[in-house]
Amino acid sequence: MVEKTPFLDLFTYAFLMLGIFIVGFPIIYSLIAATLSLEEVSRVPMPLIPGDQFIVNMKEAWSRGDLGTQITNSFIMASGITIGKIAVSMIGAFSIVYFDYRFRVVAFASVFCTLMLPVEVRILPTYEMAANVLSPLQSLWDFLHLNSLMSWFSGNDISVTLNWCLLDSYTGLILPLVASATCTFLFRQFFLTVPEELCEAAKIDGASPMMFFRKILFPLSKTNIAALVVIEFVYGYNQYLWPLLVTTNPKMTTAVIGLQNLIPQADDLPEWNIALGAAVLVMVPSILVVLLMQRWFVKGLIEKEK
Amino acid sequence: MIKRSFFKSKYLPYLLIFPQLLVTLTFFYWPAVQGIFQSFLLSDPFGRKSKFVWFYNYIELFTDPLYLKSIFITFTFSIAVAFVSISLGLFIASMANRALKAKALVRTMLIWPYAVAPAISGIMWLFLLHPSYGIVALAIKEWLGVNWNPVLYGSDAMVMIVMASAWKQVSYNFVFFLAGMQAIPKSLIEASAIDGASPFKRFWFISFPLLSPTFFFLTVMNIIYSFFETFGIIHTVTQGGPGGSTNILVYKVYQDGFVGLNLGSSAAQSVVLMTLIIVITFLQFRFVEKKVQYSG
């Protein structure tokens, strides 16, 4: 760096190699395991030379875990969350930063308060909510005794049950995770740094708010959007608890959940080659997204936490 | 804050914020209120009858040795994960920061575990540390002479989930430390080098103190990660066992609520977790932001 330190440099590179090796080891090891036959993988210690069973294991994992369906589900869920989150929070932030209205501060505060409340801390009530999204309305309905009121009006017995169930549906997988204060906050911070002159100029030219948003703000936010796409895609793809609760139908589960069924239990054949093959297959999409969009990813990760 | 030049419109701003508020209200506030309400109720497992019992659920909870044990386990677990992953991340980042020519390549090679789902990390470590097949387990047995068996021994199971959780988090910490180090002005490093400080001294007296905001931020983030996001790891690797030795708080909420159907207790546990995370967030914003920021 500043001076020449050949010994220290050697040390640095040696430890870096070691670090990279340690970090990469579980994945490399899983990849090797995925190429071996059952007999080889259960040998102790497992051979470290890749075998020739890769295609066979992958096919087996693919059909046994129903990975085609599940990876598709994961993709739908991850893209839904990504697109939904970015769209919702971007227009939300636009409203908070570029408009003056009575409930602006209240709106911002109520969104901001949820900044760090992950779905994990409110498992059961959120699940009940997903089982019937209209339950708040139902409570209001019951509270106001509208049933008896309506019966009284019409002279017949009327009971109204409001029910909209999100369980085992894509909407249920996506919608509860779309609310995100972090994205709104990020867009707000970014919009605040956009020069005032742009908005003034747009107003002088007679642009409507939506025109300004579409023609100026949106193109300016492209890098931020790219960064968030990577982060939110990985977030959505790797979700565990929520899909576990919301889906019971195996056709609707996501890939990360489905893997659980492939882990050999104590009494099963130790088919780790298949379980790890499936694990490698499932993590490929999110790893590819991170590696291919690495520049935006690093930027987004660091910006997001500022 | 608002822009100096803003738009005036009667309905548009409400329309724009509406989706966000709607989702936040339905999936954050309403469940949170319901959770608090439920935590004061005692209900039968089918949710048909319930009785208002004031703080009964909380009193039960904090006198339950299993819950107190779970609190202890959670703290041990999260401190271990934070310590291992932060120190490894810092170490690798300080090495990578010295590797001038290969920085981009090194970053690429280290970044990808971030993309791996916690549950998948759990599966891989389950195999690596499997008492009869795992290669790392074999190494532990051979070299350390430990009778390694995470299926039977609670402490071994704890080591296993710490490794699976910390491994995934190293790359996250690494990215932040590397970014933090690159933001340190070169002139400071060069000035101290002219004054005769060795690379180690430069790291210890200049880089390290300047990294303290990153350090604190990462501590908070790692603790939050190990409190909540490691659910997938616990669920795939140990399911809270053996004998509840890896039953962290989040997993207990799930088990009591969804498996044991003890709704009141599960709700009370959720409320405790919510309070905890609000306190952490508050501390982060109040304390960390003000006291540790050197660069303004």
mmCIF file with all atom_site columns, N, CA and C in Angstrom, chain A residues 10-26 28, chain B residues 88 91-92 95 109-110 167:
data_model
loop_
_atom_site.group_PDB
_atom_site.id
_atom_site.type_symbol
_atom_site.label_atom_id
_atom_site.label_alt_id
_atom_site.label_comp_id
_atom_site.label_asym_id
_atom_site.label_entity_id
_atom_site.label_seq_id
_atom_site.pdbx_PDB_ins_code
_atom_site.Cartn_x
_atom_site.Cartn_y
_atom_site.Cartn_z
_atom_site.occupancy
_atom_site.B_iso_or_equiv
_atom_site.pdbx_formal_charge
_atom_site.auth_seq_id
_atom_site.auth_comp_id
_atom_site.auth_asym_id
_atom_site.auth_atom_id
_atom_site.pdbx_PDB_model_num
ATOM 1  N N  . LEU A 1 10  ? 2.766   -11.483 1.363  1.00 0.00 ? 10  LEU A N  1
ATOM 2  C CA . LEU A 1 10  ? 2.654   -12.926 1.219  1.00 0.00 ? 10  LEU A CA 1
ATOM 3  C C  . LEU A 1 10  ? 1.629   -13.470 2.223  1.00 0.00 ? 10  LEU A C  1
ATOM 4  N N  . PHE A 1 11  ? 1.800   -13.006 3.449  1.00 0.00 ? 11  PHE A N  1
ATOM 5  C CA . PHE A 1 11  ? 0.907   -13.368 4.548  1.00 0.00 ? 11  PHE A CA 1
ATOM 6  C C  . PHE A 1 11  ? -0.541  -13.014 4.182  1.00 0.00 ? 11  PHE A C  1
ATOM 7  N N  . THR A 1 12  ? -0.722  -11.779 3.674  1.00 0.00 ? 12  THR A N  1
ATOM 8  C CA . THR A 1 12  ? -2.055  -11.317 3.285  1.00 0.00 ? 12  THR A CA 1
ATOM 9  C C  . THR A 1 12  ? -2.685  -12.248 2.275  1.00 0.00 ? 12  THR A C  1
ATOM 10 N N  . TYR A 1 13  ? -1.921  -12.522 1.196  1.00 0.00 ? 13  TYR A N  1
ATOM 11 C CA . TYR A 1 13  ? -2.515  -13.347 0.148  1.00 0.00 ? 13  TYR A CA 1
ATOM 12 C C  . TYR A 1 13  ? -2.785  -14.755 0.640  1.00 0.00 ? 13  TYR A C  1
ATOM 13 N N  . ALA A 1 14  ? -1.879  -15.269 1.478  1.00 0.00 ? 14  ALA A N  1
ATOM 14 C CA . ALA A 1 14  ? -2.095  -16.616 2.001  1.00 0.00 ? 14  ALA A CA 1
ATOM 15 C C  . ALA A 1 14  ? -3.387  -16.668 2.803  1.00 0.00 ? 14  ALA A C  1
ATOM 16 N N  . PHE A 1 15  ? -3.580  -15.669 3.663  1.00 0.00 ? 15  PHE A N  1
ATOM 17 C CA . PHE A 1 15  ? -4.788  -15.686 4.482  1.00 0.00 ? 15  PHE A CA 1
ATOM 18 C C  . PHE A 1 15  ? -6.039  -15.412 3.665  1.00 0.00 ? 15  PHE A C  1
ATOM 19 N N  . LEU A 1 16  ? -5.887  -14.586 2.628  1.00 0.00 ? 16  LEU A N  1
ATOM 20 C CA . LEU A 1 16  ? -7.040  -14.339 1.761  1.00 0.00 ? 16  LEU A CA 1
ATOM 21 C C  . LEU A 1 16  ? -7.474  -15.629 1.087  1.00 0.00 ? 16  LEU A C  1
ATOM 22 N N  . MET A 1 17  ? -6.482  -16.359 0.575  1.00 0.00 ? 17  MET A N  1
ATOM 23 C CA . MET A 1 17  ? -6.805  -17.639 -0.072 1.00 0.00 ? 17  MET A CA 1
ATOM 24 C C  . MET A 1 17  ? -7.507  -18.547 0.919  1.00 0.00 ? 17  MET A C  1
ATOM 25 N N  . LEU A 1 18  ? -6.967  -18.586 2.138  1.00 0.00 ? 18  LEU A N  1
ATOM 26 C CA . LEU A 1 18  ? -7.556  -19.430 3.168  1.00 0.00 ? 18  LEU A CA 1
ATOM 27 C C  . LEU A 1 18  ? -8.998  -18.993 3.438  1.00 0.00 ? 18  LEU A C  1
ATOM 28 N N  . GLY A 1 19  ? -9.187  -17.670 3.562  1.00 0.00 ? 19  GLY A N  1
ATOM 29 C CA . GLY A 1 19  ? -10.522 -17.133 3.820  1.00 0.00 ? 19  GLY A CA 1
ATOM 30 C C  . GLY A 1 19  ? -11.491 -17.508 2.725  1.00 0.00 ? 19  GLY A C  1
ATOM 31 N N  . ILE A 1 20  ? -11.054 -17.316 1.462  1.00 0.00 ? 20  ILE A N  1
ATOM 32 C CA . ILE A 1 20  ? -11.921 -17.646 0.335  1.00 0.00 ? 20  ILE A CA 1
ATOM 33 C C  . ILE A 1 20  ? -12.244 -19.138 0.360  1.00 0.00 ? 20  ILE A C  1
ATOM 34 N N  . PHE A 1 21  ? -11.240 -19.929 0.699  1.00 0.00 ? 21  PHE A N  1
ATOM 35 C CA . PHE A 1 21  ? -11.453 -21.371 0.738  1.00 0.00 ? 21  PHE A CA 1
ATOM 36 C C  . PHE A 1 21  ? -12.478 -21.738 1.817  1.00 0.00 ? 21  PHE A C  1
ATOM 37 N N  . ILE A 1 22  ? -12.308 -21.143 3.006  1.00 0.00 ? 22  ILE A N  1
ATOM 38 C CA . ILE A 1 22  ? -13.242 -21.471 4.096  1.00 0.00 ? 22  ILE A CA 1
ATOM 39 C C  . ILE A 1 22  ? -14.659 -21.044 3.735  1.00 0.00 ? 22  ILE A C  1
ATOM 40 N N  . VAL A 1 23  ? -14.763 -19.854 3.164  1.00 0.00 ? 23  VAL A N  1
ATOM 41 C CA . VAL A 1 23  ? -16.099 -19.360 2.805  1.00 0.00 ? 23  VAL A CA 1
ATOM 42 C C  . VAL A 1 23  ? -16.717 -20.223 1.717  1.00 0.00 ? 23  VAL A C  1
ATOM 43 N N  . GLY A 1 24  ? -15.870 -20.653 0.756  1.00 0.00 ? 24  GLY A N  1
ATOM 44 C CA . GLY A 1 24  ? -16.418 -21.420 -0.355 1.00 0.00 ? 24  GLY A CA 1
ATOM 45 C C  . GLY A 1 24  ? -16.590 -22.895 -0.057 1.00 0.00 ? 24  GLY A C  1
ATOM 46 N N  . PHE A 1 25  ? -15.917 -23.357 0.984  1.00 0.00 ? 25  PHE A N  1
ATOM 47 C CA . PHE A 1 25  ? -15.846 -24.797 1.220  1.00 0.00 ? 25  PHE A CA 1
ATOM 48 C C  . PHE A 1 25  ? -17.199 -25.512 1.288  1.00 0.00 ? 25  PHE A C  1
ATOM 49 N N  . PRO A 1 26  ? -18.157 -25.019 2.096  1.00 0.00 ? 26  PRO A N  1
ATOM 50 C CA . PRO A 1 26  ? -19.431 -25.763 2.165  1.00 0.00 ? 26  PRO A CA 1
ATOM 51 C C  . PRO A 1 26  ? -20.087 -25.940 0.809  1.00 0.00 ? 26  PRO A C  1
ATOM 52 N N  . ILE A 1 28  ? -18.559 -25.848 -2.240 1.00 0.00 ? 28  ILE A N  1
ATOM 53 C CA . ILE A 1 28  ? -17.758 -26.742 -3.079 1.00 0.00 ? 28  ILE A CA 1
ATOM 54 C C  . ILE A 1 28  ? -17.974 -28.202 -2.655 1.00 0.00 ? 28  ILE A C  1
ATOM 55 N N  . LEU B 2 88  ? -14.435 -12.566 11.758 1.00 0.00 ? 88  LEU B N  1
ATOM 56 C CA . LEU B 2 88  ? -13.974 -13.131 10.483 1.00 0.00 ? 88  LEU B CA 1
ATOM 57 C C  . LEU B 2 88  ? -14.130 -12.125 9.351  1.00 0.00 ? 88  LEU B C  1
ATOM 58 N N  . PHE B 2 91  ? -11.484 -9.458  9.646  1.00 0.00 ? 91  PHE B N  1
ATOM 59 C CA . PHE B 2 91  ? -10.167 -10.004 9.305  1.00 0.00 ? 91  PHE B CA 1
ATOM 60 C C  . PHE B 2 91  ? -10.011 -10.124 7.786  1.00 0.00 ? 91  PHE B C  1
ATOM 61 N N  . ILE B 2 92  ? -11.003 -10.743 7.158  1.00 0.00 ? 92  ILE B N  1
ATOM 62 C CA . ILE B 2 92  ? -10.900 -10.944 5.710  1.00 0.00 ? 92  ILE B CA 1
ATOM 63 C C  . ILE B 2 92  ? -10.932 -9.598  4.984  1.00 0.00 ? 92  ILE B C  1
ATOM 64 N N  . MET B 2 95  ? -7.622  -7.907  5.122  1.00 0.00 ? 95  MET B N  1
ATOM 65 C CA . MET B 2 95  ? -6.715  -8.549  4.167  1.00 0.00 ? 95  MET B CA 1
ATOM 66 C C  . MET B 2 95  ? -7.047  -8.097  2.745  1.00 0.00 ? 95  MET B C  1
ATOM 67 N N  . MET B 2 109 ? -15.398 -13.370 -5.006 1.00 0.00 ? 109 MET B N  1
ATOM 68 C CA . MET B 2 109 ? -15.256 -14.713 -4.439 1.00 0.00 ? 109 MET B CA 1
ATOM 69 C C  . MET B 2 109 ? -15.845 -14.803 -3.033 1.00 0.00 ? 109 MET B C  1
ATOM 70 N N  . LEU B 2 110 ? -15.974 -13.664 -2.369 1.00 0.00 ? 110 LEU B N  1
ATOM 71 C CA . LEU B 2 110 ? -16.424 -13.721 -0.979 1.00 0.00 ? 110 LEU B CA 1
ATOM 72 C C  . LEU B 2 110 ? -17.878 -13.330 -0.801 1.00 0.00 ? 110 LEU B C  1
ATOM 73 N N  . TRP B 2 167 ? -21.422 -18.473 9.161  1.00 0.00 ? 167 TRP B N  1
ATOM 74 C CA . TRP B 2 167 ? -20.826 -18.634 7.832  1.00 0.00 ? 167 TRP B CA 1
ATOM 75 C C  . TRP B 2 167 ? -21.527 -17.737 6.813  1.00 0.00 ? 167 TRP B C  1
#
